[in-house]
Short mmCIF file of C-alpha atoms in Angstrom, two decimals:
data_model
loop_
_atom_site.label_atom_id
_atom_site.label_comp_id
_atom_site.label_asym_id
_atom_site.label_seq_id
_atom_site.Cartn_x
_atom_site.Cartn_y
_atom_site.Cartn_z
CA UNK A 21 -65.56 98.18 -176.96
CA UNK A 22 -65.03 99.73 -173.53
CA UNK A 23 -61.83 98.80 -171.69
CA UNK A 24 -61.72 98.62 -167.93
CA UNK A 25 -58.13 99.86 -167.92
CA UNK A 26 -55.76 101.49 -170.38
CA UNK A 27 -52.14 101.44 -169.27
CA UNK A 28 -49.75 104.04 -170.64
CA UNK A 29 -45.97 104.08 -170.33
CA UNK A 30 -42.95 101.92 -170.98
CA UNK A 31 -42.40 98.37 -172.18
CA UNK A 32 -39.05 96.71 -171.60
CA UNK A 33 -37.25 93.44 -171.53
CA UNK A 34 -35.44 92.96 -168.22
CA UNK A 35 -32.06 91.28 -168.01
CA UNK A 36 -31.47 90.29 -164.38
CA UNK A 37 -28.17 89.23 -162.83
CA UNK A 38 -28.31 87.61 -159.39
CA UNK A 39 -25.38 87.79 -157.01
CA UNK A 40 -24.82 87.09 -153.32
CA UNK A 41 -22.26 89.89 -153.14
CA UNK A 42 -22.94 93.53 -152.31
CA UNK A 43 -23.30 95.39 -149.04
CA UNK A 44 -26.27 97.52 -148.06
CA UNK A 45 -24.96 100.79 -146.63
CA UNK A 46 -26.90 103.25 -144.49
CA UNK A 47 -26.65 106.80 -145.83
CA UNK A 48 -29.12 108.62 -143.59
CA UNK A 49 -27.43 112.00 -144.06
CA UNK A 50 -28.81 112.13 -147.60
CA UNK A 51 -32.61 112.12 -147.40
CA UNK A 52 -32.97 111.19 -151.08
CA UNK A 53 -30.39 108.34 -150.96
CA UNK A 54 -30.84 106.80 -147.54
CA UNK A 55 -29.51 103.36 -148.50
CA UNK A 56 -26.78 102.41 -150.97
CA UNK A 57 -25.84 99.05 -152.46
CA UNK A 58 -22.03 98.85 -152.57
CA UNK A 59 -19.50 96.54 -154.20
CA UNK A 60 -15.74 96.44 -153.76
CA UNK A 61 -14.08 98.94 -156.07
CA UNK A 62 -12.22 97.24 -158.90
CA UNK A 63 -13.41 93.77 -157.90
CA UNK A 64 -14.75 91.05 -160.16
CA UNK A 65 -18.26 90.19 -158.97
CA UNK A 66 -19.43 86.59 -159.27
CA UNK A 67 -22.83 86.15 -160.93
CA UNK A 68 -24.72 83.12 -159.63
CA UNK A 69 -27.49 83.13 -162.26
CA UNK A 70 -29.23 85.40 -164.75
CA UNK A 71 -32.50 85.55 -166.63
CA UNK A 72 -34.56 87.47 -169.19
CA UNK A 73 -37.96 88.71 -168.07
CA UNK A 74 -40.54 91.32 -169.06
CA UNK A 75 -41.00 94.74 -167.50
CA UNK A 76 -41.89 98.38 -167.93
CA UNK A 77 -44.70 100.16 -166.12
CA UNK A 78 -47.29 99.83 -168.88
CA UNK A 79 -46.52 96.14 -169.43
CA UNK A 80 -46.39 95.14 -165.74
CA UNK A 81 -49.64 96.83 -164.83
CA UNK A 82 -51.46 95.63 -167.96
CA UNK A 83 -50.57 92.00 -167.27
CA UNK A 84 -51.63 92.43 -163.65
CA UNK A 85 -55.02 93.94 -164.54
CA UNK A 86 -55.59 91.17 -167.08
CA UNK A 87 -54.77 88.43 -164.57
CA UNK A 88 -57.33 89.98 -162.22
CA UNK A 89 -60.00 89.60 -164.88
CA UNK A 90 -60.20 93.12 -166.29
CA UNK A 91 -60.34 94.04 -169.98
CA UNK A 92 -57.14 95.98 -170.59
CA UNK A 93 -55.24 97.65 -173.43
CA UNK A 94 -51.77 99.17 -173.63
CA UNK A 95 -50.76 102.49 -175.19
CA UNK A 96 -47.01 102.39 -175.74
CA UNK A 97 -44.26 102.11 -178.35
CA UNK A 98 -41.71 99.42 -179.15
CA UNK A 99 -38.80 99.26 -181.56
CA UNK A 100 -37.97 96.95 -184.44
CA UNK A 101 -35.48 94.44 -183.03
CA UNK A 102 -35.23 90.97 -181.55
CA UNK A 103 -36.84 92.09 -178.27
CA UNK A 104 -40.00 93.33 -180.00
CA UNK A 105 -41.54 89.95 -180.76
CA UNK A 106 -40.83 88.69 -177.25
CA UNK A 107 -42.44 91.63 -175.41
CA UNK A 108 -45.49 91.65 -177.70
CA UNK A 109 -45.96 87.88 -177.50
CA UNK A 110 -45.86 88.12 -173.72
CA UNK A 111 -48.68 90.68 -173.71
CA UNK A 112 -50.78 88.68 -176.18
CA UNK A 113 -50.26 85.53 -174.11
CA UNK A 114 -51.63 87.44 -171.12
CA UNK A 115 -54.74 88.56 -173.05
CA UNK A 116 -53.73 92.22 -173.28
CA UNK A 117 -54.92 94.28 -176.27
CA UNK A 118 -51.78 95.42 -178.12
CA UNK A 119 -53.52 97.08 -181.08
CA UNK A 120 -52.55 100.55 -179.80
CA UNK A 121 -48.85 99.77 -179.47
CA UNK A 122 -46.82 101.59 -182.13
CA UNK A 123 -43.70 100.09 -183.72
CA UNK A 124 -40.94 102.65 -184.28
CA UNK A 125 -38.48 101.15 -186.76
CA UNK A 126 -35.80 103.73 -186.04
CA UNK A 127 -35.28 102.96 -182.34
CA UNK A 128 -34.61 99.96 -180.11
CA UNK A 129 -37.11 98.47 -177.68
CA UNK A 130 -36.27 99.52 -174.13
CA UNK A 131 -34.48 97.21 -171.74
CA UNK A 132 -33.27 97.21 -168.17
CA UNK A 133 -30.15 95.72 -166.65
CA UNK A 134 -31.00 94.73 -163.10
CA UNK A 135 -28.43 93.81 -160.46
CA UNK A 136 -30.07 91.74 -157.72
CA UNK A 137 -28.33 90.58 -154.56
CA UNK A 138 -31.56 89.01 -153.17
CA UNK A 139 -31.81 91.71 -150.50
CA UNK A 140 -32.68 94.40 -153.00
CA UNK A 141 -31.86 95.46 -156.52
CA UNK A 142 -30.56 98.33 -158.63
CA UNK A 143 -32.15 98.93 -162.02
CA UNK A 144 -30.15 100.45 -164.88
CA UNK A 145 -32.72 101.43 -167.50
CA UNK A 146 -32.21 102.09 -171.19
CA UNK A 147 -35.49 103.69 -172.22
CA UNK A 148 -34.77 103.45 -175.92
CA UNK A 149 -37.92 103.80 -178.01
CA UNK A 150 -39.97 104.52 -174.88
CA UNK A 151 -38.63 108.07 -175.11
CA UNK A 152 -40.49 108.54 -178.40
CA UNK A 153 -43.91 107.93 -176.85
CA UNK A 154 -46.17 110.90 -177.61
CA UNK A 155 -49.87 110.93 -176.76
CA UNK A 156 -51.97 113.09 -179.09
CA UNK A 157 -55.27 113.42 -180.96
CA UNK A 158 -54.61 110.09 -182.68
CA UNK A 159 -55.12 108.36 -179.30
CA UNK A 160 -58.43 110.03 -178.47
CA UNK A 161 -60.62 107.00 -179.18
CA UNK A 162 -58.71 104.49 -177.04
CA UNK A 163 -58.52 106.94 -174.12
CA UNK A 164 -62.22 107.81 -174.34
CA UNK A 165 -63.11 104.11 -174.51
CA UNK A 166 -61.39 103.24 -171.23
CA UNK A 167 -63.01 103.58 -167.79
CA UNK A 168 -59.62 103.99 -166.14
CA UNK A 169 -56.22 105.17 -167.32
CA UNK A 170 -53.27 103.80 -165.34
CA UNK A 171 -50.46 106.18 -166.23
CA UNK A 172 -46.79 105.40 -165.60
CA UNK A 173 -43.54 106.96 -166.82
CA UNK A 174 -43.51 109.33 -169.81
CA UNK A 175 -40.53 110.80 -171.73
CA UNK A 176 -39.13 114.35 -171.44
CA UNK A 177 -41.78 115.96 -173.65
CA UNK A 178 -44.57 114.83 -171.32
CA UNK A 179 -46.59 118.03 -170.87
CA UNK A 180 -48.41 117.89 -174.20
CA UNK A 181 -49.10 114.19 -173.69
CA UNK A 182 -50.57 114.88 -170.25
CA UNK A 183 -52.96 117.43 -171.77
CA UNK A 184 -54.40 114.77 -174.07
CA UNK A 185 -54.50 112.07 -171.39
CA UNK A 186 -56.31 114.26 -168.86
CA UNK A 187 -58.76 115.74 -171.38
CA UNK A 188 -61.55 113.23 -170.74
CA UNK A 189 -63.85 112.17 -167.91
CA UNK A 190 -62.36 108.77 -167.19
CA UNK A 191 -60.61 108.09 -163.89
CA UNK A 192 -56.83 108.36 -163.81
CA UNK A 193 -54.41 106.58 -161.50
CA UNK A 194 -50.94 108.04 -161.88
CA UNK A 195 -47.55 106.66 -160.93
CA UNK A 196 -45.27 109.45 -162.21
CA UNK A 197 -41.90 108.64 -163.70
CA UNK A 198 -38.55 110.29 -163.05
CA UNK A 199 -39.03 112.84 -165.85
CA UNK A 200 -42.27 114.11 -164.34
CA UNK A 201 -40.89 114.21 -160.79
CA UNK A 202 -37.59 115.92 -161.62
CA UNK A 203 -39.43 118.78 -163.32
CA UNK A 204 -40.94 119.90 -160.02
CA UNK A 205 -44.50 120.25 -158.79
CA UNK A 206 -45.42 123.40 -160.72
CA UNK A 207 -45.27 121.64 -164.09
CA UNK A 208 -47.61 118.83 -163.07
CA UNK A 209 -49.76 120.33 -160.30
CA UNK A 210 -52.68 121.03 -162.66
CA UNK A 211 -52.74 117.32 -163.58
CA UNK A 212 -52.30 116.16 -159.98
CA UNK A 213 -55.53 118.01 -159.16
CA UNK A 214 -57.31 115.93 -161.82
CA UNK A 215 -55.82 112.65 -160.61
CA UNK A 216 -58.10 110.16 -158.89
CA UNK A 217 -55.29 108.10 -157.32
CA UNK A 218 -51.63 109.10 -157.01
CA UNK A 219 -49.37 106.07 -156.54
CA UNK A 220 -45.88 107.01 -155.44
CA UNK A 221 -43.06 105.56 -153.36
CA UNK A 222 -41.46 107.39 -150.47
CA UNK A 223 -38.25 108.29 -152.31
CA UNK A 224 -40.27 109.73 -155.20
CA UNK A 225 -42.49 111.64 -152.80
CA UNK A 226 -39.48 113.15 -151.06
CA UNK A 227 -37.95 114.03 -154.43
CA UNK A 228 -40.95 116.05 -155.55
CA UNK A 229 -41.55 117.75 -152.19
CA UNK A 230 -37.91 118.66 -151.50
CA UNK A 231 -37.72 120.61 -154.76
CA UNK A 232 -40.71 122.80 -154.00
CA UNK A 233 -40.17 126.16 -152.28
CA UNK A 234 -43.40 125.84 -150.30
CA UNK A 235 -41.91 123.07 -148.21
CA UNK A 236 -38.35 124.38 -147.74
CA UNK A 237 -39.01 125.10 -144.06
CA UNK A 238 -40.02 121.51 -143.37
CA UNK A 239 -37.17 119.62 -141.71
CA UNK A 240 -35.80 116.39 -143.14
CA UNK A 241 -36.91 114.63 -139.96
CA UNK A 242 -40.49 115.85 -140.50
CA UNK A 243 -40.60 114.90 -144.19
CA UNK A 244 -39.05 111.50 -143.54
CA UNK A 245 -42.13 110.44 -141.59
CA UNK A 246 -44.50 108.84 -144.08
CA UNK A 247 -47.54 110.13 -142.17
CA UNK A 248 -46.41 113.71 -142.77
CA UNK A 249 -45.24 113.19 -146.33
CA UNK A 250 -48.51 111.64 -147.50
CA UNK A 251 -50.52 114.56 -146.12
CA UNK A 252 -48.34 117.03 -148.04
CA UNK A 253 -48.77 115.00 -151.22
CA UNK A 254 -52.55 114.97 -150.71
CA UNK A 255 -52.56 118.78 -150.56
CA UNK A 256 -51.18 118.84 -154.11
CA UNK A 257 -54.59 117.82 -155.40
CA UNK A 258 -55.14 114.07 -155.95
CA UNK A 259 -58.27 112.57 -154.43
CA UNK A 260 -56.33 109.63 -153.00
CA UNK A 261 -52.63 109.12 -152.29
CA UNK A 262 -51.05 105.68 -151.98
CA UNK A 263 -47.50 105.94 -150.61
CA UNK A 264 -45.26 102.86 -150.56
CA UNK A 265 -42.32 102.58 -148.17
CA UNK A 266 -40.54 99.31 -148.85
CA UNK A 267 -40.42 96.88 -145.94
CA UNK A 268 -42.28 99.46 -143.84
CA UNK A 269 -45.42 98.79 -145.86
CA UNK A 270 -47.73 101.28 -147.55
CA UNK A 271 -50.07 104.12 -146.63
CA UNK A 272 -53.47 105.23 -147.88
CA UNK A 273 -54.88 108.73 -147.40
CA UNK A 274 -57.94 110.40 -148.94
CA UNK A 275 -58.14 113.47 -146.75
CA UNK A 276 -60.36 111.74 -144.20
CA UNK A 277 -59.20 108.15 -143.89
CA UNK A 278 -55.58 107.32 -143.07
CA UNK A 279 -54.49 103.69 -143.19
CA UNK A 280 -51.17 101.88 -142.82
CA UNK A 281 -50.80 98.42 -144.37
CA UNK A 282 -47.90 96.26 -143.20
CA UNK A 283 -46.14 93.93 -145.63
CA UNK A 284 -46.66 90.18 -145.57
CA UNK A 285 -43.34 88.75 -144.50
CA UNK A 286 -42.10 86.21 -146.99
CA UNK A 287 -39.12 83.97 -146.34
CA UNK A 288 -38.73 83.19 -150.04
CA UNK A 289 -37.80 86.75 -151.10
CA UNK A 290 -36.02 86.39 -154.43
CA UNK A 291 -36.66 89.50 -156.55
CA UNK A 292 -38.31 92.83 -155.69
CA UNK A 293 -38.46 94.06 -159.30
CA UNK A 294 -41.92 95.29 -160.23
CA UNK A 295 -43.36 95.37 -156.71
CA UNK A 296 -44.45 99.00 -157.07
CA UNK A 297 -46.35 98.25 -160.28
CA UNK A 298 -47.91 95.14 -158.76
CA UNK A 299 -48.99 96.86 -155.57
CA UNK A 300 -50.29 100.07 -157.13
CA UNK A 301 -52.31 98.40 -159.88
CA UNK A 302 -53.72 95.78 -157.50
CA UNK A 303 -54.92 98.43 -155.05
CA UNK A 304 -56.47 100.52 -157.82
CA UNK A 305 -58.17 97.45 -159.30
CA UNK A 306 -59.78 96.43 -156.02
CA UNK A 307 -60.72 99.95 -155.01
CA UNK A 308 -62.70 99.88 -158.25
CA UNK A 309 -64.11 96.39 -157.78
CA UNK A 310 -65.04 96.80 -154.10
CA UNK A 311 -66.38 100.36 -154.23
CA UNK A 312 -63.54 102.06 -152.38
CA UNK A 313 -62.89 99.44 -149.66
CA UNK A 314 -59.32 100.65 -149.09
CA UNK A 315 -58.47 98.22 -146.28
CA UNK A 316 -59.33 95.22 -148.44
CA UNK A 317 -57.61 96.73 -151.50
CA UNK A 318 -54.41 97.50 -149.57
CA UNK A 319 -54.25 94.00 -148.09
CA UNK A 320 -54.74 92.37 -151.49
CA UNK A 321 -52.00 94.65 -152.81
CA UNK A 322 -49.42 93.34 -150.32
CA UNK A 323 -50.67 89.78 -150.87
CA UNK A 324 -49.89 90.11 -154.56
CA UNK A 325 -46.50 91.65 -153.77
CA UNK A 326 -45.64 88.74 -151.45
CA UNK A 327 -46.17 86.43 -154.42
CA UNK A 328 -44.26 88.65 -156.88
CA UNK A 329 -41.11 88.80 -154.72
CA UNK A 330 -41.08 85.00 -154.39
CA UNK A 331 -40.30 84.59 -158.10
CA UNK A 332 -37.80 86.10 -160.51
CA UNK A 333 -39.04 88.88 -162.76
CA UNK A 334 -41.70 91.54 -162.38
CA UNK A 335 -44.62 89.50 -163.77
CA UNK A 336 -44.08 85.81 -163.00
CA UNK A 337 -45.53 85.96 -159.49
CA UNK A 338 -48.66 87.99 -160.28
CA UNK A 339 -51.82 86.30 -158.95
CA UNK A 340 -55.27 85.98 -160.46
CA UNK A 341 -58.29 87.43 -158.65
CA UNK A 342 -59.32 83.92 -157.64
CA UNK A 343 -56.01 83.29 -155.90
CA UNK A 344 -55.91 86.77 -154.36
CA UNK A 345 -59.40 86.40 -152.90
CA UNK A 346 -58.86 82.84 -151.67
CA UNK A 347 -58.44 82.59 -147.89
#
């Protein structure tokens, strides 16, 4: 049966520690690390509360698509440990097809340790079994039977997997992971040209552009302006670029239409984990549902994010289509 969306990438359990300590430090001299979260060296940091939640790009986006009423499946891998049952039960509870998730008995299910000071967070990720994810001929049927592929982070040996993912005529929205970005544009430019929607945050966009010789003459001041950065990213080939920039909102550009969407200010800002997954998948979903109405899709994206940040964990605040569309 045809899926609306197939999500590909990582599945994790997130262990979040909340603290009121930590100082946000401006570091504008380093374009790729403009803000730092600092703690006193050698100090003992008091933890106010902690929790276990669910995360990973494939999991977060799958749950979001399902909540919005789409038929969705996940292509991923988990280990054989005490986290496995919890992450799979969470997906099943959210009506996500898990029949294409492989269990690798030799590795541990991925997890993230997240330090959250309620202003922002730092994520320490142990990819674990996620690094064994390989997409090949065995996955042909599930890819062919999906209208959209929403692709997130892949392990180091990603090139062969990309060839199989991009081999069909379905639409692909791509939020590249660190492994794909650190390899430089040349390795992935062929696939960027076959990407329907590139979803990327500003830091990731700067990372990929700064490493390419074609843009060496562009000043840091020029690249740091989201309007300029998104146009450069569009030239790499995707039909649409969605660039997120934290509290500064997000940008849409398709070569003709440029649009800036401000965030919805939320006083109850508890946890920003998963906001990129929530925003990107929401925008893609409603671009599909409303025939490319990017203004509506972008607004619904920030509306979902405003709900996500009001609750702990990447998935607990995700809204259904009915709630998103309610005035």
